[in-house]
Each structure stands twice: as C-alpha cells, then as structure tokens.
Short mmCIF file of N, CA and C in Angstrom, two decimals:
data_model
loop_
_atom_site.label_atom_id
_atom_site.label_comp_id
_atom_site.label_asym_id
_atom_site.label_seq_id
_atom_site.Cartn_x
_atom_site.Cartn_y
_atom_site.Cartn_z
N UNK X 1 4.61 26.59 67.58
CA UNK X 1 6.03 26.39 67.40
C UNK X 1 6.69 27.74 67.11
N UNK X 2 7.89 27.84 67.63
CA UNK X 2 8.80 28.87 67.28
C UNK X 2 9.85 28.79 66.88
N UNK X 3 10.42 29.93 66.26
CA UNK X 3 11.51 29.46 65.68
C UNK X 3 13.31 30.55 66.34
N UNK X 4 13.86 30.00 66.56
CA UNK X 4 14.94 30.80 67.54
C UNK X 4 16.13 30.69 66.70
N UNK X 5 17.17 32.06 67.06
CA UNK X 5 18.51 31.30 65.88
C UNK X 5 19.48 31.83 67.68
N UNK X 6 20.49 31.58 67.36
CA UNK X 6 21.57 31.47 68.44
C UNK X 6 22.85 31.14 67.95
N UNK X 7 24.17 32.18 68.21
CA UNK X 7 25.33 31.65 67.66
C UNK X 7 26.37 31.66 69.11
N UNK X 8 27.78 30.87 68.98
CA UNK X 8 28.40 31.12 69.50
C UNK X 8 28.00 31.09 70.83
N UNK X 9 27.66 29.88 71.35
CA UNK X 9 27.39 29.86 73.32
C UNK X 9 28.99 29.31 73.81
N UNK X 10 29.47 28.30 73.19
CA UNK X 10 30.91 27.82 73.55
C UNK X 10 31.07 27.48 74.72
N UNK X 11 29.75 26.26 74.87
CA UNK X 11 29.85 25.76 76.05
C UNK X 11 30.81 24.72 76.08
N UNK X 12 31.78 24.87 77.25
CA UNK X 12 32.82 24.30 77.65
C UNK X 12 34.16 25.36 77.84
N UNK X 13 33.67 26.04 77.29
CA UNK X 13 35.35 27.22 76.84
C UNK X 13 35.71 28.05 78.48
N UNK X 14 36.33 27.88 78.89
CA UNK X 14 36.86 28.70 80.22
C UNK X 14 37.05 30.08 80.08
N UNK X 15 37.95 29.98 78.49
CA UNK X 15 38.69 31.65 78.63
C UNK X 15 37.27 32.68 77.78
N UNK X 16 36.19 32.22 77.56
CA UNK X 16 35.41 32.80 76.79
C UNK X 16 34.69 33.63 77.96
N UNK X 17 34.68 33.37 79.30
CA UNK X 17 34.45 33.82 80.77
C UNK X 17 35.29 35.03 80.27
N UNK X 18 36.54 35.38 80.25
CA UNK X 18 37.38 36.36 80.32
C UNK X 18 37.09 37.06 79.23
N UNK X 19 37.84 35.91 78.05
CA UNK X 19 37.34 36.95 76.43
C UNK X 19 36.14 38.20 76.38
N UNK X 20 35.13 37.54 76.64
CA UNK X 20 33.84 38.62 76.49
C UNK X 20 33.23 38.67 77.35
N UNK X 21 34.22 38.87 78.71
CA UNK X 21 33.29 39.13 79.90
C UNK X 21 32.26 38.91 80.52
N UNK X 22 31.84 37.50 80.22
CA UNK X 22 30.69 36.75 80.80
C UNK X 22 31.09 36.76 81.92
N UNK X 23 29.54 37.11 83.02
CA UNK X 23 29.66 36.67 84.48
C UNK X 23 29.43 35.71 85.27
N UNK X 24 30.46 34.84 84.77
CA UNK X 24 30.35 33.73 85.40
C UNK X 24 32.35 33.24 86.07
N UNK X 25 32.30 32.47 87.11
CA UNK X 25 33.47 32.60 87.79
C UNK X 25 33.84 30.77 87.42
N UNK X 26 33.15 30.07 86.96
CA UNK X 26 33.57 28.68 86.05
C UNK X 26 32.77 28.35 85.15
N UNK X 27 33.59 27.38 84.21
CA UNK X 27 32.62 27.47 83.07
C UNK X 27 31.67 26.47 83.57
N UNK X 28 31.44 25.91 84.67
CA UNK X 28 30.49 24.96 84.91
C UNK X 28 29.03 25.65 85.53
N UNK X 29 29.48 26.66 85.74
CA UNK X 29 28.61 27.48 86.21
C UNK X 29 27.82 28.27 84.82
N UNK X 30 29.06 28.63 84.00
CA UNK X 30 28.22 29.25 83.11
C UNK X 30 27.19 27.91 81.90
N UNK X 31 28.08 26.96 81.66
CA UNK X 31 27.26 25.86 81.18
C UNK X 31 25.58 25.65 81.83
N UNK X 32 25.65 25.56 82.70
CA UNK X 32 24.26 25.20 83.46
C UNK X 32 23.82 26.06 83.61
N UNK X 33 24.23 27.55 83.72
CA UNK X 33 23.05 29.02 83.40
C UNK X 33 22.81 28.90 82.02
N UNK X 34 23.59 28.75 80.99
CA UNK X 34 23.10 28.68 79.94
C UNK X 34 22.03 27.58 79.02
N UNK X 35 22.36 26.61 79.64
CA UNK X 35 20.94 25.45 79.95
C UNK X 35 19.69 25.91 80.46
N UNK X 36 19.91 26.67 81.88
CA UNK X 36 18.29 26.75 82.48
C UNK X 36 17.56 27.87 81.73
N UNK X 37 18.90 28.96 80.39
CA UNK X 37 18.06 30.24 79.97
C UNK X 37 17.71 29.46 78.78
N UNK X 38 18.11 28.56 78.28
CA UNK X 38 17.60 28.14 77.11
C UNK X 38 16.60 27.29 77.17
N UNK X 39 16.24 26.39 77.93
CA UNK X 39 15.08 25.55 78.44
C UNK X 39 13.58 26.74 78.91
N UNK X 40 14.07 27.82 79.65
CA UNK X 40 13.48 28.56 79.58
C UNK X 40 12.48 29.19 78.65
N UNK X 41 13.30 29.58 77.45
CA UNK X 41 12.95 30.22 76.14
C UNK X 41 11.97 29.45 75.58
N UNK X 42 13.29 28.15 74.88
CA UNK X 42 12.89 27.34 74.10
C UNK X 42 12.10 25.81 74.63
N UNK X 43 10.63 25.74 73.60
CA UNK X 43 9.72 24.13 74.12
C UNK X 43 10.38 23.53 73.11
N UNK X 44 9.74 21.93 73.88
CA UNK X 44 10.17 20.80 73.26
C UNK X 44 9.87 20.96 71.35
N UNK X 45 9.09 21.29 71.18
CA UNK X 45 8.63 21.33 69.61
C UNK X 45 9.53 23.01 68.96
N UNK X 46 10.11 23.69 69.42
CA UNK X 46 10.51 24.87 68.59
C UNK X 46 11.55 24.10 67.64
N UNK X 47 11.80 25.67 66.83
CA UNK X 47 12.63 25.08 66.09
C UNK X 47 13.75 26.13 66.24
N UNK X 48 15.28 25.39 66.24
CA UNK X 48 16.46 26.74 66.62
C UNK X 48 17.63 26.40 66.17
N UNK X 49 17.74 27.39 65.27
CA UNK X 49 18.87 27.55 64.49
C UNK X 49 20.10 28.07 65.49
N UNK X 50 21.62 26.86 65.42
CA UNK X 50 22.85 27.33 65.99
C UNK X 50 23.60 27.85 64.99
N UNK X 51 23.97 29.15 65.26
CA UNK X 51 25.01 29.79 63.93
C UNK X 51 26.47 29.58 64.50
N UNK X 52 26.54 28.58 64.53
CA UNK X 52 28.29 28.22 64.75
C UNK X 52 28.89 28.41 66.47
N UNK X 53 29.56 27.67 66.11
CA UNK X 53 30.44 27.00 67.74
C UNK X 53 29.72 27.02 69.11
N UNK X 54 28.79 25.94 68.89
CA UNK X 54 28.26 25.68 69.96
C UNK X 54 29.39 25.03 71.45
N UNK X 55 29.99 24.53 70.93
CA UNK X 55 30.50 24.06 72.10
C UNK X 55 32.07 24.16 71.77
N UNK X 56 33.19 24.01 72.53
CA UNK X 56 34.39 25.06 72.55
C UNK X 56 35.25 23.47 71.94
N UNK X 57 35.68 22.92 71.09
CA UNK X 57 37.22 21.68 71.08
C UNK X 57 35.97 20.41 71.17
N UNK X 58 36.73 19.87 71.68
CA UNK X 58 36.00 18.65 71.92
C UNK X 58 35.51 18.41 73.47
N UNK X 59 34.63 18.68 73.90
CA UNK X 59 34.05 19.07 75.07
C UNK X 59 33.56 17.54 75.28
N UNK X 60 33.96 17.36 76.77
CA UNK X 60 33.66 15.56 76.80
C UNK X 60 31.98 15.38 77.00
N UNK X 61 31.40 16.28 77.41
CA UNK X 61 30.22 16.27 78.64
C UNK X 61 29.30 17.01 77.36
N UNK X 62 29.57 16.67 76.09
CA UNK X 62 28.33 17.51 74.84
C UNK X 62 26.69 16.69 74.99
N UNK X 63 27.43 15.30 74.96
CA UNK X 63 26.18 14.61 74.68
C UNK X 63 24.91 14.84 75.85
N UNK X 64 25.71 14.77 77.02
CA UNK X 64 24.58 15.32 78.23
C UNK X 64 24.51 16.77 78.35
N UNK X 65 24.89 17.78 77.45
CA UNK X 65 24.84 18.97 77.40
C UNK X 65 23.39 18.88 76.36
N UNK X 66 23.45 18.38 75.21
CA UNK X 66 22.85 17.98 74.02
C UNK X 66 21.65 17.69 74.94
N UNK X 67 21.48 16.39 74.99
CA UNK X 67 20.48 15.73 76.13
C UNK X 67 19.29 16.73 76.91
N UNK X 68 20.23 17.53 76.89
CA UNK X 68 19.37 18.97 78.06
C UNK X 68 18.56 19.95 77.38
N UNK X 69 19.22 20.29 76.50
CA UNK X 69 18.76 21.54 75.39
C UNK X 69 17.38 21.19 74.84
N UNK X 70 16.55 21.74 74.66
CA UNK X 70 15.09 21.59 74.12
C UNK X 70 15.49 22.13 72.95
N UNK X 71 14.49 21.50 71.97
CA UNK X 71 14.06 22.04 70.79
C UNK X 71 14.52 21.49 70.10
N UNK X 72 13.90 21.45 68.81
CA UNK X 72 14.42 20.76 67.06
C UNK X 72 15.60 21.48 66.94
N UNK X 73 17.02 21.20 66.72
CA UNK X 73 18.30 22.03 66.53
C UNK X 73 18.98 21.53 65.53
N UNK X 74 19.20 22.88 65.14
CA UNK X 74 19.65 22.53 62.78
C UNK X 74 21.20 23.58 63.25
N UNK X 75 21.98 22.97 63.26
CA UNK X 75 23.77 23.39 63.45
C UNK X 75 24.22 23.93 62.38
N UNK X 76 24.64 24.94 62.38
CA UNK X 76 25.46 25.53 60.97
C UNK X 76 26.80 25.70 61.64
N UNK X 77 27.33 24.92 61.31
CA UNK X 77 28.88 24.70 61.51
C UNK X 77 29.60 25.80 61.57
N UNK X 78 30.20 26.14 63.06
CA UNK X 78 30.94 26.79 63.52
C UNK X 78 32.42 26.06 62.94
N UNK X 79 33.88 27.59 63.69
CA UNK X 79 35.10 26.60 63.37
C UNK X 79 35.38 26.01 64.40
N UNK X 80 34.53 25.98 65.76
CA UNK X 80 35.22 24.97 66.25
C UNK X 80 34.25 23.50 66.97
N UNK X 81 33.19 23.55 66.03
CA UNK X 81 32.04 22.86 65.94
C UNK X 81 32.75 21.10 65.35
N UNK X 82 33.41 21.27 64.24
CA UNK X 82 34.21 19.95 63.94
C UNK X 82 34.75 18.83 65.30
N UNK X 83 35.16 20.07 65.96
CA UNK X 83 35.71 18.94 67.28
C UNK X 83 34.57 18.09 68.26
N UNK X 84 33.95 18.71 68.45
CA UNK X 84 32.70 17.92 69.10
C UNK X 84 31.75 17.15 68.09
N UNK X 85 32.09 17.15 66.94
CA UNK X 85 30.70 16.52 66.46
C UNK X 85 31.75 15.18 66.35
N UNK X 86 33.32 14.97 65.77
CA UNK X 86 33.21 13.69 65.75
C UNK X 86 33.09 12.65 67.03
N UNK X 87 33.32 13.03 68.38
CA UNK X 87 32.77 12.51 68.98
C UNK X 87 31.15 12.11 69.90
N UNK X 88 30.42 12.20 68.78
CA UNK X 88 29.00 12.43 68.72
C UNK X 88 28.34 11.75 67.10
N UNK X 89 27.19 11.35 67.51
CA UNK X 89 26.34 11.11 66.24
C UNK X 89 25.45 12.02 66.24
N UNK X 90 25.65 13.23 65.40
CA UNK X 90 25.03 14.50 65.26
C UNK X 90 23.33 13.89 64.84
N UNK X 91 23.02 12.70 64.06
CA UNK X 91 21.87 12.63 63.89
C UNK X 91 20.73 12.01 65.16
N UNK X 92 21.49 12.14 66.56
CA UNK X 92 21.03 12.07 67.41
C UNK X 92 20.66 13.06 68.23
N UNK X 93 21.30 14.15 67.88
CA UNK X 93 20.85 15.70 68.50
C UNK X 93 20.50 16.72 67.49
N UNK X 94 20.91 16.37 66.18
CA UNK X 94 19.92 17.82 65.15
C UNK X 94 19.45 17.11 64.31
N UNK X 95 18.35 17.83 63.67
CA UNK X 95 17.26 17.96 62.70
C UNK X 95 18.71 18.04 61.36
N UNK X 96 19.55 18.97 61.65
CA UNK X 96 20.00 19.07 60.57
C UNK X 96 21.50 19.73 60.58
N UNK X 97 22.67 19.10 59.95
CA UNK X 97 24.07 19.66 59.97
C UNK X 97 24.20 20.13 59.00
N UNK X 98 24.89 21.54 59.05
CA UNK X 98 25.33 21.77 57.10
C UNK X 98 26.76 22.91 57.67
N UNK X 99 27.38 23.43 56.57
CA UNK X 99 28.38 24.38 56.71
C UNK X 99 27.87 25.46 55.91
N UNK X 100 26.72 25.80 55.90
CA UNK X 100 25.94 26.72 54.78
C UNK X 100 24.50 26.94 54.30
N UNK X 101 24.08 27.57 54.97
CA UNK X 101 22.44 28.05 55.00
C UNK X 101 21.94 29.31 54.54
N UNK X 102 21.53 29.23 53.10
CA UNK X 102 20.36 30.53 53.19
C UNK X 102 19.09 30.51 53.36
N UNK X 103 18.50 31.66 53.82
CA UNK X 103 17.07 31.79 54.14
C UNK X 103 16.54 32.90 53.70
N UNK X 104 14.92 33.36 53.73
CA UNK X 104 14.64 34.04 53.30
C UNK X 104 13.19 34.27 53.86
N UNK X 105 13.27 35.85 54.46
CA UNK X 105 12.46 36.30 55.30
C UNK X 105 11.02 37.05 54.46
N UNK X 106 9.70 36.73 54.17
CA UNK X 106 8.92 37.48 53.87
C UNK X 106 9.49 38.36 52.11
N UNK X 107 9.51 39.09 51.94
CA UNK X 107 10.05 40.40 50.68
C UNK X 107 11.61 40.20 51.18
N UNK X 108 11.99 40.22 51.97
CA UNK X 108 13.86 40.45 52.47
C UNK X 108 14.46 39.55 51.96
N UNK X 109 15.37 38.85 51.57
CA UNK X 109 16.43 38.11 50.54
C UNK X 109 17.59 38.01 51.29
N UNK X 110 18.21 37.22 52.38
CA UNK X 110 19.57 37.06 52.93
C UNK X 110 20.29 36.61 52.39
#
C-alpha cells in the first residue's frame, strides 16, 4: 500500500484551463486525463490524501467522477469542496471528511 496526498485537481472548472495554464482545450478532456493519470499512479488499496477542492461548485457528473478514482480517499476540505459534497454521500467515496488534519512524519512535526 501507498500512500499519495494531492490538492486542488478542480475537476469540472473550465476557467482553471486558462487560470494555470493547463493543456487542455475542454474541461472534459482535462477531467478524463486526469482520471487515466490517477488510476495510473494510484491501486485499488492505496491510501490518498485530497488537500482541498477536488472538484470546482457543484459539479453534476462527481459521483461517476468518484466511481473512477482508485484508492482509499480521506478529503480535507477545500473552499469549494462544500458544493459537491452536499450533493453526494461522502461516506460512499472517502475513508474520511474533515476541515483539518495534522500529521506527523518520522522526527518532523507538521
């Protein structure tokens, strides 16, 4: 098992193409590259921490976005993470929701 962290994919967001210059020419395009690199990475058993705003408002298409994504996934609440989860039962796609996580690496103290 492994363990992965990841913030900020904002799948669904159009202008996030422009904002930070992702190369992608729709966000449907970039949604589904960002699926096949993460299926890639991450197996069914890892474990992967989202550090906020996974997905952009209330994105209609989360749950079959969700559906796709491999791995045990523990959400640390992004600001625009609220909009998609109420249309969703988060205890159907993460291990774990919170607005606040510390951890602690070996001797290092975060």
């Amino acid at each position: 098992m492994e363990t992965f962290f990841i913030s900020d994919c904002h799948f669904g967001h159009k202008n996030i193409i422009k904002y930070c210059n992702r190369p992608y020419y729709s966000v449907e395009e970039m949604n589904e590259d960002m699926i096949s690199k993460w299926n890639k990475k991450v197996a069914k058993n890892d474990l992967i921490y989202i550090v906020g705003d996974l997905f952009y408002f209330s994105i209609e298409n989360a749950s079959s976005i969700l559906n796709r994504l491999k791995g045990k996934k523990i959400l640390i609440r992004g600001n625009h993470d609220d909009f998609f989860l109420k249309k969703i039962n988060p205890k159907n796609y993460f291990v774990d929701v919170s607005l606040y996580m510390e951890m602690s690496f070996g001797k290092n103290k975060l």
